């Protein structure tokens, strides 16, 4: 749950409760909100799921029944993982890739799931090691900021068998190049 000016993803926030009760009802309006968020015009609740992480500022105005207004610039920092893809990996080859978080309140702590055997994800977001088995892996990555807010994503990475890549390359060289032409001529 977010409060005005706090980190959030998904966001749900209630306005300050220090408004005088005698001037109800209030009408709430805002400037341009981050994508996926809305401000309740009668409640002042900020709700929704932000479509992208980052820091956002927007104006919020409240109007009472006597048409008196008050405005404030609100800030919202939406935590997210900005890494959108991972490069390919190969068995028997060292691998290192850093995932990055944005928004929220640093420092960040990363955890992961579905990580190929031989690789590990450090608390600072670095996926490293030497993968042991080929395959396509969907790696779940979660980041938590110092305020305890979390965000997650799933990134896919193919791990290729180094021997298969080497053999495939050699076959192309042998049969697609000079040697391949000689074999065809000899058979003709």
One Martini backbone bead per residue (centre of mass of N, CA, C, O) as a GRO file, in nm:
protein
  188
    1UNK     BB    1   0.097   0.036   0.022
    2UNK     BB    2   0.042   0.365  -0.041
    3UNK     BB    3   0.162   0.685  -0.002
    4UNK     BB    4   0.211   0.984  -0.027
    5UNK     BB    5   0.532   0.963  -0.178
    6UNK     BB    6   0.549   0.661  -0.221
    7UNK     BB    7   0.613   0.350  -0.288
    8UNK     BB    8   0.469   0.168  -0.584
    9UNK     BB    9   0.368  -0.182  -0.679
   10UNK     BB   10   0.098  -0.145  -0.655
   11UNK     BB   11  -0.138   0.115  -0.634
   12UNK     BB   12  -0.262   0.245  -0.315
   13UNK     BB   13  -0.431   0.540  -0.201
   14UNK     BB   14  -0.474   0.779   0.051
   15UNK     BB   15  -0.560   1.061   0.166
   16UNK     BB   16  -0.541   1.295   0.367
   17UNK     BB   17  -0.706   1.338   0.701
   18UNK     BB   18  -0.683   1.678   0.745
   19UNK     BB   19  -0.956   1.747   0.653
   20UNK     BB   20  -1.231   1.921   0.686
   21UNK     BB   21  -1.555   1.809   0.754
   22UNK     BB   22  -1.738   2.071   0.693
   23UNK     BB   23  -1.650   2.068   0.358
   24UNK     BB   24  -1.821   1.866   0.256
   25UNK     BB   25  -1.761   1.768  -0.033
   26UNK     BB   26  -1.507   1.633  -0.227
   27UNK     BB   27  -1.291   1.717  -0.508
   28UNK     BB   28  -1.087   1.532  -0.727
   29UNK     BB   29  -0.773   1.611  -0.900
   30UNK     BB   30  -0.547   1.574  -1.185
   31UNK     BB   31  -0.296   1.538  -1.352
   32UNK     BB   32  -0.066   1.359  -1.499
   33UNK     BB   33  -0.062   1.027  -1.482
   34UNK     BB   34   0.048   0.741  -1.457
   35UNK     BB   35   0.019   0.469  -1.614
   36UNK     BB   36  -0.262   0.290  -1.463
   37UNK     BB   37  -0.366   0.540  -1.305
   38UNK     BB   38  -0.601   0.665  -1.053
   39UNK     BB   39  -0.833   0.924  -0.940
   40UNK     BB   40  -1.066   0.969  -0.714
   41UNK     BB   41  -1.308   1.220  -0.723
   42UNK     BB   42  -1.444   1.144  -0.420
   43UNK     BB   43  -1.182   1.010  -0.253
   44UNK     BB   44  -0.860   1.032  -0.347
   45UNK     BB   45  -0.782   0.766  -0.464
   46UNK     BB   46  -0.502   0.580  -0.548
   47UNK     BB   47  -0.506   0.358  -0.836
   48UNK     BB   48  -0.340   0.070  -0.954
   49UNK     BB   49  -0.110  -0.010  -1.227
   50UNK     BB   50   0.181   0.062  -1.318
   51UNK     BB   51   0.331   0.053  -1.643
   52UNK     BB   52   0.591   0.195  -1.507
   53UNK     BB   53   0.883   0.266  -1.388
   54UNK     BB   54   0.953   0.533  -1.151
   55UNK     BB   55   0.946   0.883  -1.138
   56UNK     BB   56   0.666   1.089  -1.025
   57UNK     BB   57   0.485   1.393  -1.112
   58UNK     BB   58   0.183   1.552  -0.973
   59UNK     BB   59  -0.117   1.708  -0.964
   60UNK     BB   60  -0.329   1.792  -0.678
   61UNK     BB   61  -0.683   1.861  -0.640
   62UNK     BB   62  -0.897   2.020  -0.400
   63UNK     BB   63  -1.258   2.055  -0.362
   64UNK     BB   64  -1.504   2.215  -0.210
   65UNK     BB   65  -1.835   2.319  -0.161
   66UNK     BB   66  -1.709   2.635  -0.176
   67UNK     BB   67  -1.465   2.626  -0.401
   68UNK     BB   68  -1.224   2.555  -0.254
   69UNK     BB   69  -0.867   2.528  -0.302
   70UNK     BB   70  -0.607   2.268  -0.324
   71UNK     BB   71  -0.257   2.221  -0.395
   72UNK     BB   72  -0.031   1.954  -0.504
   73UNK     BB   73   0.277   1.796  -0.537
   74UNK     BB   74   0.315   1.474  -0.633
   75UNK     BB   75   0.495   1.174  -0.545
   76UNK     BB   76   0.607   0.877  -0.732
   77UNK     BB   77   0.768   0.560  -0.668
   78UNK     BB   78   0.822   0.302  -0.899
   79UNK     BB   79   0.892  -0.018  -0.877
   80UNK     BB   80   1.145  -0.188  -1.088
   81UNK     BB   81   1.253  -0.379  -1.369
   82UNK     BB   82   1.463  -0.287  -1.644
   83UNK     BB   83   1.521  -0.560  -1.730
   84UNK     BB   84   1.420  -0.737  -2.046
   85UNK     BB   85   1.689  -0.912  -2.096
   86UNK     BB   86   1.888  -1.200  -2.179
   87UNK     BB   87   2.155  -1.345  -2.264
   88UNK     BB   88   2.302  -1.589  -2.386
   89UNK     BB   89   2.406  -1.921  -2.304
   90UNK     BB   90   2.676  -2.155  -2.213
   91UNK     BB   91   2.809  -2.430  -2.167
   92UNK     BB   92   3.121  -2.401  -2.016
   93UNK     BB   93   3.050  -2.084  -1.972
   94UNK     BB   94   3.092  -1.797  -1.851
   95UNK     BB   95   2.850  -1.591  -1.662
   96UNK     BB   96   2.734  -1.234  -1.679
   97UNK     BB   97   2.448  -1.053  -1.536
   98UNK     BB   98   2.282  -0.746  -1.481
   99UNK     BB   99   2.029  -0.637  -1.287
  100UNK     BB  100   1.780  -0.366  -1.285
  101UNK     BB  101   1.665  -0.106  -1.080
  102UNK     BB  102   1.378   0.114  -1.033
  103UNK     BB  103   1.296   0.307  -0.807
  104UNK     BB  104   1.213   0.356  -0.514
  105UNK     BB  105   1.431   0.248  -0.228
  106UNK     BB  106   1.730   0.245  -0.172
  107UNK     BB  107   1.830  -0.042  -0.138
  108UNK     BB  108   1.858  -0.351  -0.307
  109UNK     BB  109   1.697  -0.684  -0.333
  110UNK     BB  110   1.768  -1.000  -0.476
  111UNK     BB  111   1.569  -1.265  -0.627
  112UNK     BB  112   1.531  -1.617  -0.738
  113UNK     BB  113   1.393  -1.832  -1.004
  114UNK     BB  114   1.471  -2.079  -1.232
  115UNK     BB  115   1.771  -2.133  -1.214
  116UNK     BB  116   2.025  -2.252  -1.353
  117UNK     BB  117   2.245  -2.476  -1.318
  118UNK     BB  118   2.539  -2.282  -1.203
  119UNK     BB  119   2.363  -2.045  -1.125
  120UNK     BB  120   2.343  -1.711  -0.971
  121UNK     BB  121   2.180  -1.471  -0.753
  122UNK     BB  122   2.248  -1.186  -0.630
  123UNK     BB  123   2.155  -0.929  -0.416
  124UNK     BB  124   2.253  -0.715  -0.658
  125UNK     BB  125   2.170  -0.876  -0.954
  126UNK     BB  126   2.379  -1.103  -1.029
  127UNK     BB  127   2.416  -1.326  -1.295
  128UNK     BB  128   2.616  -1.622  -1.225
  129UNK     BB  129   2.831  -1.853  -1.397
  130UNK     BB  130   2.799  -2.208  -1.501
  131UNK     BB  131   2.619  -2.373  -1.701
  132UNK     BB  132   2.514  -2.723  -1.726
  133UNK     BB  133   2.233  -2.695  -1.896
  134UNK     BB  134   2.041  -2.716  -2.152
  135UNK     BB  135   1.800  -2.455  -2.238
  136UNK     BB  136   1.493  -2.298  -2.150
  137UNK     BB  137   1.469  -2.023  -1.920
  138UNK     BB  138   1.255  -1.911  -1.660
  139UNK     BB  139   1.332  -1.624  -1.481
  140UNK     BB  140   1.275  -1.523  -1.159
  141UNK     BB  141   1.256  -1.176  -1.053
  142UNK     BB  142   1.320  -1.009  -0.738
  143UNK     BB  143   1.256  -0.691  -0.585
  144UNK     BB  144   1.369  -0.512  -0.288
  145UNK     BB  145   1.333  -0.250  -0.095
  146UNK     BB  146   1.385  -0.060   0.197
  147UNK     BB  147   1.051  -0.046   0.230
  148UNK     BB  148   0.937  -0.345   0.122
  149UNK     BB  149   0.908  -0.325  -0.175
  150UNK     BB  150   0.786  -0.516  -0.461
  151UNK     BB  151   0.920  -0.667  -0.766
  152UNK     BB  152   0.856  -0.843  -1.084
  153UNK     BB  153   1.000  -1.089  -1.319
  154UNK     BB  154   1.035  -1.252  -1.643
  155UNK     BB  155   1.318  -1.424  -1.782
  156UNK     BB  156   1.458  -1.537  -2.083
  157UNK     BB  157   1.707  -1.810  -2.134
  158UNK     BB  158   1.931  -1.951  -2.337
  159UNK     BB  159   2.098  -2.269  -2.317
  160UNK     BB  160   2.380  -2.383  -2.466
  161UNK     BB  161   2.560  -2.629  -2.610
  162UNK     BB  162   2.881  -2.602  -2.686
  163UNK     BB  163   2.921  -2.856  -2.863
  164UNK     BB  164   2.686  -2.799  -3.063
  165UNK     BB  165   2.790  -2.531  -3.167
  166UNK     BB  166   3.061  -2.636  -3.274
  167UNK     BB  167   2.955  -2.857  -3.467
  168UNK     BB  168   2.776  -2.676  -3.638
  169UNK     BB  169   3.006  -2.492  -3.739
  170UNK     BB  170   3.175  -2.716  -3.874
  171UNK     BB  171   2.966  -2.816  -4.076
  172UNK     BB  172   2.941  -2.553  -4.228
  173UNK     BB  173   3.237  -2.537  -4.312
  174UNK     BB  174   3.262  -2.812  -4.459
  175UNK     BB  175   2.974  -2.817  -4.635
  176UNK     BB  176   2.975  -2.494  -4.723
  177UNK     BB  177   3.247  -2.511  -4.845
  178UNK     BB  178   3.507  -2.643  -5.002
  179UNK     BB  179   3.459  -2.938  -4.918
  180UNK     BB  180   3.167  -2.951  -5.024
  181UNK     BB  181   3.240  -2.910  -5.324
  182UNK     BB  182   3.421  -3.159  -5.363
  183UNK     BB  183   3.213  -3.374  -5.291
  184UNK     BB  184   3.016  -3.307  -5.520
  185UNK     BB  185   3.219  -3.351  -5.756
  186UNK     BB  186   3.287  -3.650  -5.690
  187UNK     BB  187   2.975  -3.747  -5.720
  188UNK     BB  188   2.914  -3.645  -6.028
   0.00000   0.00000   0.00000
